[in-house]
Tab-separated table of C-alpha atoms in Angstrom:
chain	number	residue	atom	x	y	z
A	1	MET	CA	0.099	-0.032	-0.090
A	2	LYS	CA	1.046	3.576	-0.622
A	3	ILE	CA	1.290	5.826	2.409
A	4	THR	CA	2.454	9.471	2.599
A	5	ILE	CA	3.232	10.940	6.039
A	6	TYR	CA	3.587	14.533	6.715
A	7	GLY	CA	6.074	15.422	9.260
A	8	SER	CA	9.345	13.790	10.056
A	9	GLY	CA	9.368	14.055	13.490
A	10	TYR	CA	8.842	11.643	16.377
A	11	VAL	CA	5.733	10.346	15.567
A	12	GLY	CA	6.096	10.639	11.606
A	13	LEU	CA	9.284	8.797	11.611
A	14	VAL	CA	8.164	6.056	13.763
A	15	THR	CA	4.935	5.559	11.921
A	16	GLY	CA	6.741	5.767	8.616
A	17	ALA	CA	9.358	3.027	9.454
A	18	CYS	CA	7.062	0.670	11.228
A	19	PHE	CA	4.533	0.985	8.143
A	20	ALA	CA	7.515	0.451	5.782
A	21	ASP	CA	8.545	-2.598	7.545
A	22	MET	CA	5.497	-4.362	7.034
A	23	GLY	CA	6.062	-4.168	3.044
A	24	ASN	CA	4.383	-0.995	2.457
A	25	ASP	CA	5.540	2.078	0.381
A	26	VAL	CA	6.229	4.867	2.283
A	27	LEU	CA	6.984	8.368	1.668
A	28	CYS	CA	7.646	10.854	4.555
A	29	MET	CA	7.302	14.672	3.576
A	30	ASP	CA	8.887	17.528	5.796
A	31	VAL	CA	9.320	21.391	4.867
A	32	ASP	CA	12.660	21.089	6.677
A	33	ALA	CA	15.072	20.436	3.771
A	34	SER	CA	17.870	20.059	6.164
A	35	LYS	CA	16.220	17.422	8.186
A	36	ILE	CA	15.231	15.453	4.732
A	37	ALA	CA	18.719	15.492	3.710
A	38	LYS	CA	20.016	14.100	6.768
A	39	LEU	CA	17.311	11.289	6.690
A	40	ARG	CA	18.334	10.498	3.102
A	41	ASN	CA	21.821	9.886	4.145
A	42	GLY	CA	20.536	7.613	7.369
A	43	GLN	CA	21.043	10.417	9.882
A	44	ILE	CA	18.161	10.227	12.456
A	45	PRO	CA	17.273	13.474	14.223
A	46	ILE	CA	15.950	11.947	17.344
A	47	TYR	CA	16.947	9.157	19.833
A	48	GLU	CA	14.607	6.191	19.902
A	49	PRO	CA	15.614	2.767	20.476
A	50	LYS	CA	15.627	0.471	17.295
A	51	LEU	CA	14.394	3.572	15.114
A	52	ASP	CA	17.730	4.290	13.333
A	53	THR	CA	17.967	0.517	12.517
A	54	LEU	CA	14.499	0.233	11.119
A	55	ILE	CA	14.581	3.412	9.124
A	56	GLN	CA	18.095	2.691	7.519
A	57	LYS	CA	17.044	-0.947	6.826
A	58	ASN	CA	13.692	0.172	4.827
A	59	SER	CA	15.273	3.201	3.085
A	60	HIS	CA	18.135	0.689	1.787
A	61	GLU	CA	15.346	-1.923	0.710
A	62	GLY	CA	13.510	1.106	-1.138
A	63	ARG	CA	10.408	0.937	1.034
A	64	LEU	CA	10.846	4.308	2.931
A	65	THR	CA	11.618	7.379	0.989
A	66	PHE	CA	11.860	11.274	1.943
A	67	THR	CA	10.730	14.337	0.188
A	68	THR	CA	10.345	18.203	0.540
A	69	ASP	CA	7.865	18.323	-2.403
A	70	VAL	CA	4.303	18.385	-1.532
A	71	ALA	CA	2.819	17.646	-4.801
A	72	GLU	CA	4.860	14.340	-4.734
A	73	ALA	CA	3.463	13.746	-1.243
A	74	VAL	CA	-0.176	14.210	-2.133
A	75	ASN	CA	0.327	12.093	-5.227
A	76	HIS	CA	2.145	9.216	-3.908
A	77	GLY	CA	-0.271	7.655	-1.127
A	78	LEU	CA	-3.912	6.641	-0.835
A	79	TYR	CA	-3.153	7.034	2.860
A	80	GLN	CA	-2.320	10.523	3.955
A	81	PHE	CA	-1.223	10.766	7.636
A	82	ILE	CA	-0.807	13.927	9.055
A	83	ALA	CA	1.777	13.762	11.875
A	84	VAL	CA	2.875	17.158	12.433
A	85	GLY	CA	3.357	19.364	15.749
A	86	THR	CA	0.405	20.805	17.646
A	87	PRO	CA	2.502	23.044	20.099
A	88	PRO	CA	0.708	24.711	22.796
A	89	ASN	CA	-0.399	28.251	22.560
A	90	GLU	CA	0.199	30.897	25.283
A	91	ASP	CA	-3.317	29.917	26.713
A	92	GLY	CA	-2.790	26.435	26.581
A	93	SER	CA	-4.970	25.635	23.446
A	94	ALA	CA	-3.333	23.265	20.779
A	95	ASP	CA	-1.812	25.115	17.749
A	96	LEU	CA	-3.428	23.746	14.821
A	97	GLN	CA	-1.794	25.747	12.156
A	98	TYR	CA	0.554	22.875	10.816
A	99	VAL	CA	-2.275	20.426	10.822
A	100	LEU	CA	-4.490	22.837	8.635
A	101	ALA	CA	-1.614	23.869	6.602
A	102	VAL	CA	-1.156	20.041	5.603
A	103	ALA	CA	-4.796	19.679	4.972
A	104	GLU	CA	-4.874	22.869	2.582
A	105	ASN	CA	-1.753	21.435	0.648
A	106	ILE	CA	-3.598	17.885	0.325
A	107	ALA	CA	-6.522	19.646	-1.123
A	108	LYS	CA	-4.551	22.126	-3.408
A	109	TYR	CA	-2.940	18.806	-5.069
A	110	MET	CA	-5.256	15.841	-4.960
A	111	THR	CA	-7.032	14.705	-8.194
A	112	ASP	CA	-8.634	11.619	-6.719
A	113	TYR	CA	-9.938	9.969	-3.652
A	114	ARG	CA	-7.582	10.410	-0.566
A	115	LEU	CA	-8.023	9.248	3.105
A	116	ILE	CA	-6.590	11.721	5.328
A	117	ILE	CA	-5.891	10.775	8.724
A	118	ASN	CA	-5.009	12.774	11.705
A	119	LYS	CA	-2.254	11.224	13.638
A	120	SER	CA	-1.438	14.291	15.598
A	121	THR	CA	-2.761	14.948	18.884
A	122	VAL	CA	-5.715	17.414	18.156
A	123	PRO	CA	-8.527	18.760	20.314
A	124	VAL	CA	-12.152	17.325	19.593
A	125	GLY	CA	-13.504	18.896	16.604
A	126	THR	CA	-10.195	19.052	14.590
A	127	ALA	CA	-11.472	16.570	11.785
A	128	ASP	CA	-14.184	18.891	10.960
A	129	GLN	CA	-12.190	21.838	10.744
A	130	VAL	CA	-9.786	19.602	8.332
A	131	ARG	CA	-12.799	18.540	6.384
A	132	ASN	CA	-14.006	21.956	6.158
A	133	ARG	CA	-10.581	23.371	4.924
A	134	VAL	CA	-10.311	20.667	2.280
A	135	GLN	CA	-13.696	20.894	0.927
A	136	THR	CA	-13.383	24.961	0.537
A	137	ILE	CA	-10.176	24.593	-1.595
A	138	LEU	CA	-11.823	21.828	-3.538
A	139	GLN	CA	-14.682	23.912	-4.302
A	140	GLN	CA	-12.153	26.812	-5.335
A	141	ARG	CA	-10.570	24.314	-7.684
A	142	GLN	CA	-14.177	23.386	-8.976
A	143	LEU	CA	-13.168	19.866	-8.388
A	144	ASN	CA	-15.433	17.176	-7.155
A	145	VAL	CA	-13.385	14.652	-5.698
A	146	GLU	CA	-14.297	12.370	-2.436
A	147	PHE	CA	-12.076	12.094	0.532
A	148	ASP	CA	-12.483	11.029	4.001
A	149	VAL	CA	-11.102	12.587	7.349
A	150	VAL	CA	-10.244	9.999	10.038
A	151	SER	CA	-8.871	10.449	13.735
A	152	ASN	CA	-6.079	7.742	14.253
A	153	PRO	CA	-4.518	8.781	17.464
A	154	GLU	CA	-1.055	7.392	18.502
A	155	PHE	CA	-0.125	5.874	21.767
A	156	LEU	CA	3.573	5.808	21.644
A	157	LYS	CA	5.686	5.711	24.773
A	158	GLU	CA	9.139	7.462	23.992
A	159	GLY	CA	11.948	4.971	24.531
A	160	GLU	CA	9.274	2.034	23.638
A	161	ALA	CA	7.772	3.336	20.428
A	162	ILE	CA	8.616	0.650	18.128
A	163	ASP	CA	7.409	-2.084	20.178
A	164	ASP	CA	4.265	0.035	20.828
A	165	PHE	CA	3.553	0.420	17.213
A	166	MET	CA	4.311	-3.282	16.329
A	167	LYS	CA	2.410	-4.708	19.096
A	168	PRO	CA	-0.339	-2.248	19.871
A	169	GLU	CA	-2.707	-2.444	22.916
A	170	ARG	CA	-5.349	-0.709	21.055
A	171	ILE	CA	-5.705	0.685	17.353
A	172	ILE	CA	-8.269	3.606	17.599
A	173	VAL	CA	-9.908	4.556	14.639
A	174	GLY	CA	-12.511	7.441	14.471
A	175	THR	CA	-14.403	7.535	11.226
A	176	ASP	CA	-17.917	8.178	10.033
A	177	THR	CA	-17.827	6.086	6.947
A	178	LEU	CA	-17.484	2.236	6.379
A	179	ARG	CA	-14.935	2.937	3.478
A	180	ALA	CA	-12.523	4.493	5.399
A	181	THR	CA	-13.178	2.032	8.389
A	182	LYS	CA	-12.328	-0.691	5.845
A	183	LEU	CA	-9.253	0.829	4.473
A	184	LEU	CA	-7.819	1.355	7.705
A	185	ARG	CA	-8.530	-2.036	8.977
A	186	THR	CA	-6.744	-3.350	5.910
A	187	LEU	CA	-3.682	-1.359	6.583
A	188	TYR	CA	-3.337	-2.228	10.343
A	189	ALA	CA	-4.047	-5.920	9.677
A	190	PRO	CA	-0.396	-6.796	9.917
A	191	PHE	CA	-0.133	-5.382	13.590
A	192	ASN	CA	-3.607	-7.075	14.463
A	193	ARG	CA	-3.004	-10.522	14.136
A	194	ASN	CA	-3.081	-12.485	17.306
A	195	SER	CA	-5.993	-10.638	18.661
A	196	ASP	CA	-8.476	-7.770	17.300
A	197	ARG	CA	-7.135	-4.688	18.800
A	198	PHE	CA	-8.979	-2.346	16.348
A	199	ILE	CA	-11.374	-0.139	17.688
A	200	ALA	CA	-13.525	2.015	15.507
A	201	MET	CA	-15.765	4.829	16.963
A	202	ASP	CA	-17.072	8.222	15.742
A	203	VAL	CA	-14.298	10.843	15.108
A	204	ARG	CA	-14.912	13.132	18.204
A	205	SER	CA	-14.685	10.237	20.548
A	206	ALA	CA	-11.258	9.056	18.928
A	207	GLU	CA	-9.941	12.514	19.297
A	208	LEU	CA	-11.025	12.742	22.851
A	209	THR	CA	-9.662	9.324	23.665
A	210	LYS	CA	-6.159	10.176	23.184
A	211	TYR	CA	-6.281	13.324	25.483
A	212	ALA	CA	-8.249	11.188	28.009
A	213	ALA	CA	-5.494	8.752	27.921
A	214	ASN	CA	-2.904	10.957	28.517
A	215	ALA	CA	-4.787	12.951	31.256
A	216	MET	CA	-5.580	9.775	33.037
A	217	LEU	CA	-1.712	8.993	33.235
A	218	ALA	CA	-0.903	12.283	34.307
A	219	THR	CA	-3.455	12.122	37.119
A	220	LYS	CA	-2.086	8.737	38.565
A	221	ILE	CA	1.363	10.534	38.649
A	222	SER	CA	0.234	13.594	40.299
A	223	PHE	CA	-1.804	11.641	42.642
A	224	MET	CA	1.136	9.537	43.556
A	225	ASN	CA	3.303	12.484	44.022
A	226	GLU	CA	0.692	14.316	46.183
A	227	LEU	CA	0.646	11.350	48.518
A	228	ALA	CA	4.473	11.152	48.546
A	229	ASN	CA	4.215	14.608	50.011
A	230	LEU	CA	1.823	13.452	52.599
A	231	ALA	CA	3.728	10.719	53.484
A	232	GLU	CA	6.979	13.049	54.196
A	233	ARG	CA	4.772	14.780	56.733
A	234	LEU	CA	3.433	11.870	58.332
A	235	GLY	CA	6.451	9.757	58.630
A	236	ALA	CA	5.150	6.990	56.246
A	237	ASP	CA	7.072	5.420	53.335
A	238	ILE	CA	5.415	6.078	49.985
A	239	GLU	CA	7.157	3.205	48.434
A	240	LYS	CA	5.595	0.602	50.756
A	241	VAL	CA	2.355	2.342	49.922
A	242	ARG	CA	2.940	2.018	46.443
A	243	ILE	CA	3.323	-1.773	46.615
A	244	GLY	CA	0.394	-1.802	48.846
A	245	ILE	CA	-2.146	-0.073	46.565
A	246	GLY	CA	-0.481	-1.515	43.359
A	247	SER	CA	-1.223	-5.061	44.273
A	248	ASP	CA	-4.769	-4.080	43.946
A	249	THR	CA	-5.537	-5.075	40.240
A	250	ARG	CA	-8.165	-2.287	40.187
A	251	ILE	CA	-5.253	0.062	40.534
A	252	GLY	CA	-2.250	-1.757	39.347
A	253	TYR	CA	1.545	-0.712	39.485
A	254	SER	CA	1.746	1.236	36.281
A	255	PHE	CA	2.593	5.038	36.463
A	256	ILE	CA	2.299	5.197	40.378
A	257	TYR	CA	5.974	5.692	40.930
A	258	PRO	CA	6.627	8.903	42.938
A	259	GLY	CA	9.070	11.352	41.769
A	260	CYS	CA	9.878	14.668	40.889
A	261	GLY	CA	7.283	15.273	38.395
A	262	TYR	CA	6.293	14.358	34.866
A	263	GLY	CA	7.594	16.049	31.764
A	264	GLY	CA	7.941	15.260	27.769
A	265	SER	CA	6.182	16.270	24.826
A	266	CYS	CA	2.629	14.861	25.858
A	267	PHE	CA	1.366	15.081	29.360
A	268	PRO	CA	2.061	18.675	30.184
A	269	LYS	CA	0.832	19.799	26.732
A	270	ASP	CA	-2.177	17.593	26.492
A	271	VAL	CA	-3.411	18.201	30.010
A	272	LYS	CA	-3.164	21.980	29.260
A	273	ALA	CA	-5.198	21.380	26.046
A	274	ILE	CA	-8.101	19.424	27.316
A	275	LYS	CA	-8.232	21.944	30.308
A	276	HIS	CA	-8.320	24.747	27.760
A	277	THR	CA	-11.326	22.841	25.764
A	278	ALA	CA	-13.271	22.381	29.014
A	279	GLN	CA	-12.943	26.032	29.757
A	280	GLU	CA	-14.038	26.985	26.105
A	281	ILE	CA	-17.275	25.061	26.461
A	282	GLY	CA	-17.867	26.870	30.188
A	283	TYR	CA	-16.796	23.754	32.277
A	284	ALA	CA	-14.280	24.003	35.288
A	285	PRO	CA	-12.122	21.121	35.133
A	286	ALA	CA	-11.049	21.065	38.620
A	287	LEU	CA	-9.231	17.702	38.650
A	288	LEU	CA	-7.259	18.701	35.767
A	289	GLU	CA	-6.235	21.946	37.286
A	290	ALA	CA	-5.171	20.078	40.493
A	291	VAL	CA	-3.347	17.521	38.362
A	292	GLU	CA	-1.273	20.415	36.669
A	293	ALA	CA	-0.887	22.315	40.031
A	294	VAL	CA	0.725	19.310	41.751
A	295	ASN	CA	3.180	18.665	38.961
A	296	TYR	CA	4.223	22.148	38.769
A	297	ARG	CA	4.956	22.025	42.539
A	298	GLN	CA	6.779	18.717	42.346
A	299	LYS	CA	9.187	19.683	39.756
A	300	ARG	CA	10.558	22.159	42.633
A	301	VAL	CA	10.734	19.485	45.364
A	302	LEU	CA	14.512	18.526	44.612
A	303	PHE	CA	15.576	22.112	44.618
A	304	ASP	CA	13.738	22.874	48.082
A	305	LYS	CA	15.682	19.767	49.686
A	306	ILE	CA	18.906	21.013	48.181
A	307	HIS	CA	18.114	24.752	49.263
A	308	TYR	CA	17.406	23.413	52.905
A	309	HIS	CA	20.449	21.058	53.260
A	310	PHE	CA	22.840	23.702	52.206
A	311	ALA	CA	20.914	26.449	54.457
A	312	GLY	CA	20.257	28.480	51.361
A	313	GLN	CA	23.659	28.900	50.646
A	314	LEU	CA	24.340	27.715	47.044
A	315	GLN	CA	26.373	30.455	45.572
A	316	SER	CA	29.718	28.667	45.783
A	317	LYS	CA	28.200	25.186	45.570
A	318	THR	CA	28.662	22.734	42.701
A	319	ILE	CA	25.790	19.915	42.254
A	320	ALA	CA	26.433	16.848	40.162
A	321	LEU	CA	23.209	16.271	37.984
A	322	TRP	CA	22.411	12.648	36.794
A	323	GLY	CA	19.897	12.658	34.195
A	324	LEU	CA	18.641	15.405	31.878
A	325	ALA	CA	15.993	13.596	29.681
A	326	PHE	CA	12.369	13.794	30.900
A	327	LYS	CA	12.628	9.992	31.017
A	328	PRO	CA	14.807	7.129	30.191
A	329	ASN	CA	15.635	6.028	26.588
A	330	THR	CA	14.988	9.247	25.084
A	331	ASN	CA	16.784	12.589	24.426
A	332	ASP	CA	13.718	14.594	24.849
A	333	MET	CA	14.073	17.436	27.346
A	334	ARG	CA	10.913	19.284	26.729
A	335	GLU	CA	9.081	20.103	30.107
A	336	ALA	CA	11.778	17.829	31.888
A	337	PRO	CA	12.098	18.042	35.539
A	338	SER	CA	15.846	18.464	35.188
A	339	ARG	CA	15.307	21.936	33.501
A	340	VAL	CA	13.294	23.272	36.570
A	341	LEU	CA	16.106	21.966	38.805
A	342	LEU	CA	19.048	23.003	36.699
A	343	GLU	CA	17.848	26.445	36.247
A	344	ALA	CA	16.846	26.833	39.821
A	345	LEU	CA	20.253	26.128	40.951
A	346	ILE	CA	21.989	28.386	38.495
A	347	GLN	CA	19.603	31.137	39.483
A	348	ALA	CA	20.754	30.538	43.172
A	349	GLY	CA	24.406	30.741	42.277
A	350	ALA	CA	25.261	27.195	42.131
A	351	THR	CA	27.264	25.295	39.396
A	352	VAL	CA	25.897	22.039	37.703
A	353	ARG	CA	27.867	19.342	36.374
A	354	ALA	CA	25.583	17.367	34.396
A	355	PHE	CA	25.556	13.807	32.819
A	356	ASP	CA	22.964	12.089	30.404
A	357	PRO	CA	23.562	8.885	28.262
A	358	GLU	CA	21.496	10.537	25.385
A	359	ALA	CA	20.589	14.161	26.096
A	360	GLN	CA	23.794	15.786	26.034
A	361	GLU	CA	23.652	17.493	22.735
A	362	GLU	CA	19.884	18.396	23.232
A	363	ALA	CA	20.815	20.259	26.526
A	364	ARG	CA	23.726	22.035	24.561
A	365	GLN	CA	21.071	23.263	21.895
A	366	ILE	CA	18.770	24.502	24.804
A	367	TYR	CA	21.417	26.227	26.806
A	368	GLY	CA	24.367	26.924	24.742
A	369	GLU	CA	27.546	27.826	26.649
A	370	VAL	CA	25.969	28.633	30.100
A	371	GLN	CA	29.048	29.406	31.986
A	372	GLN	CA	27.578	27.625	35.457
A	373	LEU	CA	26.652	24.418	33.226
A	374	GLU	CA	29.219	21.702	32.472
A	375	LEU	CA	28.166	18.582	30.404
A	376	CYS	CA	30.224	15.951	31.462
A	377	GLN	CA	31.446	12.508	29.801
A	378	SER	CA	30.444	10.085	32.521
A	379	PRO	CA	28.416	9.816	35.576
A	380	TYR	CA	31.464	9.837	37.825
A	381	ASP	CA	33.018	12.665	35.798
A	382	ALA	CA	29.980	14.855	36.830
A	383	LEU	CA	30.761	14.092	40.489
A	384	ILE	CA	34.370	15.465	40.334
A	385	GLY	CA	34.456	19.009	42.609
A	386	ALA	CA	30.626	18.426	43.503
A	387	ASP	CA	29.229	19.055	46.988
A	388	ALA	CA	26.216	16.674	46.501
A	389	LEU	CA	24.528	14.557	43.486
A	390	ALA	CA	21.194	14.985	42.464
A	391	ILE	CA	19.266	12.387	40.428
A	392	VAL	CA	16.448	13.268	37.994
A	393	THR	CA	16.198	10.742	35.412
A	394	GLU	CA	15.920	6.766	36.349
A	395	TRP	CA	18.310	5.685	33.438
A	396	LYS	CA	19.342	1.829	34.019
A	397	ALA	CA	22.960	3.027	34.422
A	398	PHE	CA	22.417	4.999	37.496
A	399	ARG	CA	20.416	2.012	39.346
A	400	SER	CA	23.422	0.317	40.751
A	401	PRO	CA	26.249	2.558	40.998
A	402	ASP	CA	29.561	2.278	42.987
A	403	PHE	CA	28.416	4.093	46.218
A	404	ASP	CA	32.115	3.842	47.560
A	405	ARG	CA	33.247	5.764	44.645
A	406	ILE	CA	30.709	8.297	44.558
A	407	LYS	CA	31.570	8.745	48.226
A	408	ALA	CA	35.275	9.211	47.630
A	409	ILE	CA	34.765	11.609	44.849
A	410	LEU	CA	31.947	13.883	46.374
A	411	LYS	CA	33.001	16.555	48.839
A	412	GLN	CA	30.207	15.770	51.043
A	413	PRO	CA	28.489	12.209	50.825
A	414	VAL	CA	24.993	13.623	50.042
A	415	ILE	CA	22.572	12.274	47.353
A	416	PHE	CA	19.272	13.948	46.232
A	417	ASP	CA	17.284	11.237	44.611
A	418	GLY	CA	14.080	12.295	42.711
A	419	ARG	CA	13.254	8.962	41.621
A	420	ASN	CA	13.540	6.739	44.633
A	421	LEU	CA	16.187	4.501	42.995
A	422	TYR	CA	18.056	3.500	46.046
A	423	ASP	CA	17.445	1.593	49.588
A	424	PRO	CA	17.534	4.403	52.356
A	425	GLU	CA	19.065	1.846	54.790
A	426	ILE	CA	21.760	0.781	52.673
A	427	LEU	CA	22.862	4.453	51.904
A	428	SER	CA	22.641	5.307	55.859
A	429	GLU	CA	24.809	2.225	56.717
A	430	LEU	CA	27.275	3.667	53.875
A	431	GLY	CA	27.415	6.837	55.490
A	432	ILE	CA	25.677	8.594	52.686
A	433	GLN	CA	23.138	11.237	53.638
A	434	TYR	CA	20.183	10.537	51.386
A	435	TYR	CA	17.058	12.587	50.526
A	436	SER	CA	14.267	10.916	48.541
A	437	ILE	CA	10.837	11.253	47.893
A	438	GLY	CA	8.185	10.278	50.387
A	439	ARG	CA	10.411	7.915	52.455
A	440	ILE	CA	10.690	7.350	55.956
A	441	GLN	CA	14.438	8.086	56.260
A	442	GLN	CA	15.301	11.224	57.548
A	443	PHE	CA	11.622	12.008	58.249
A	444	GLU	CA	12.521	14.905	60.723
A	445	VAL	CA	14.700	16.766	58.360
A	446	GLN	CA	12.491	16.258	55.225
A	447	ASN	CA	9.245	17.413	57.229
A	448	GLN	CA	11.437	20.484	57.814
A	449	VAL	CA	12.074	20.952	54.294
A	450	VAL	CA	8.574	20.771	53.078
A	451	MET	CA	7.492	23.151	55.807
A	452	GLN	CA	9.895	25.368	54.862
A	453	SER	CA	8.992	25.179	51.146
A	454	GLU	CA	5.393	26.201	52.074
């Protein structure tokens, strides 16, 4: 089958590579000529496990190609996937200019039936806007050509996107025609062989499903962080609470790990967008506002602990920072908790020595040559000359470090753990002062920290 994908970012590249790997003829279109040139040379602009291999393999075998030519893209595929960005506006609403621009381009060049598929995360009602935009241009061209507009949201976890696409838990398709449903069922058949994961529904329900899923996961994270803050005040251990409630199958263990807040390209943006949608129709989304507020506060938790430990005197201090990406197995730093901590430390006069296995270059792009930020070559290199270690991203390489080596290099044996990676009792036995999220260890000190931050 011939497929065109507009947008060669995270969603577009994963979608294109996976469809091509099943034998389809995929053309990825992007307006960024430099990005397309790099992709043609096998250079991948993002880090995602297995993606580079998949793109290079299918490019070499001729099933995956790249272009900046809109006319070529429209003429190529029966299936026209829109996978461009929908960044947030200042009011939190999703910016649909790129989605609608693609719709206009499709309408300008199409000469026969096309199935237009919204893969981008978009507000409820976007398919109607796309349909109206296409229809208007076709009328201006005095062309009577049939088309369908479908919502087919992605549910890809950064770091596991290839597996998520190849073995989906669900394939959501929002459509109002039997023709479009059949075409998409045929396209997704290779990914739907073991059991039927194909769920067809109306377009608006499909659009809302994507936002609802991300808002639910964000809610679980913020709820657990709220409980962690409560545990610190009560002298309870949130990790034991997590195990206790996670054993209930109605709750489960996914997304109930306390930490220093969520980030990335999806949860913060999508919670804002669905909140804005609710406000537009006169509904006050109290729970979503609380989810966002808790996360905003949680991103400052580690700084509050560091500030307390050093009695507010951070001007001459150096903090080693392990982790820059918002989660492991990605180089994405959008809305990352590391940025909040890093910027707060620098503003307070501290120097930060940071290491991340994949996000070093991304940090360099964001911060340039900030004098108080040093990007280091290894986790232990970051410790040199540091007064303490702060951990923000739970990369596997950080889970079982050499604590004796850490203690020997740090000026003071102090760790601020934003992901609860370590056992407080073991670190206490090793003589390392350990601050974590919602744990019993050093209850009195942590209680003073949270009271001071209020």
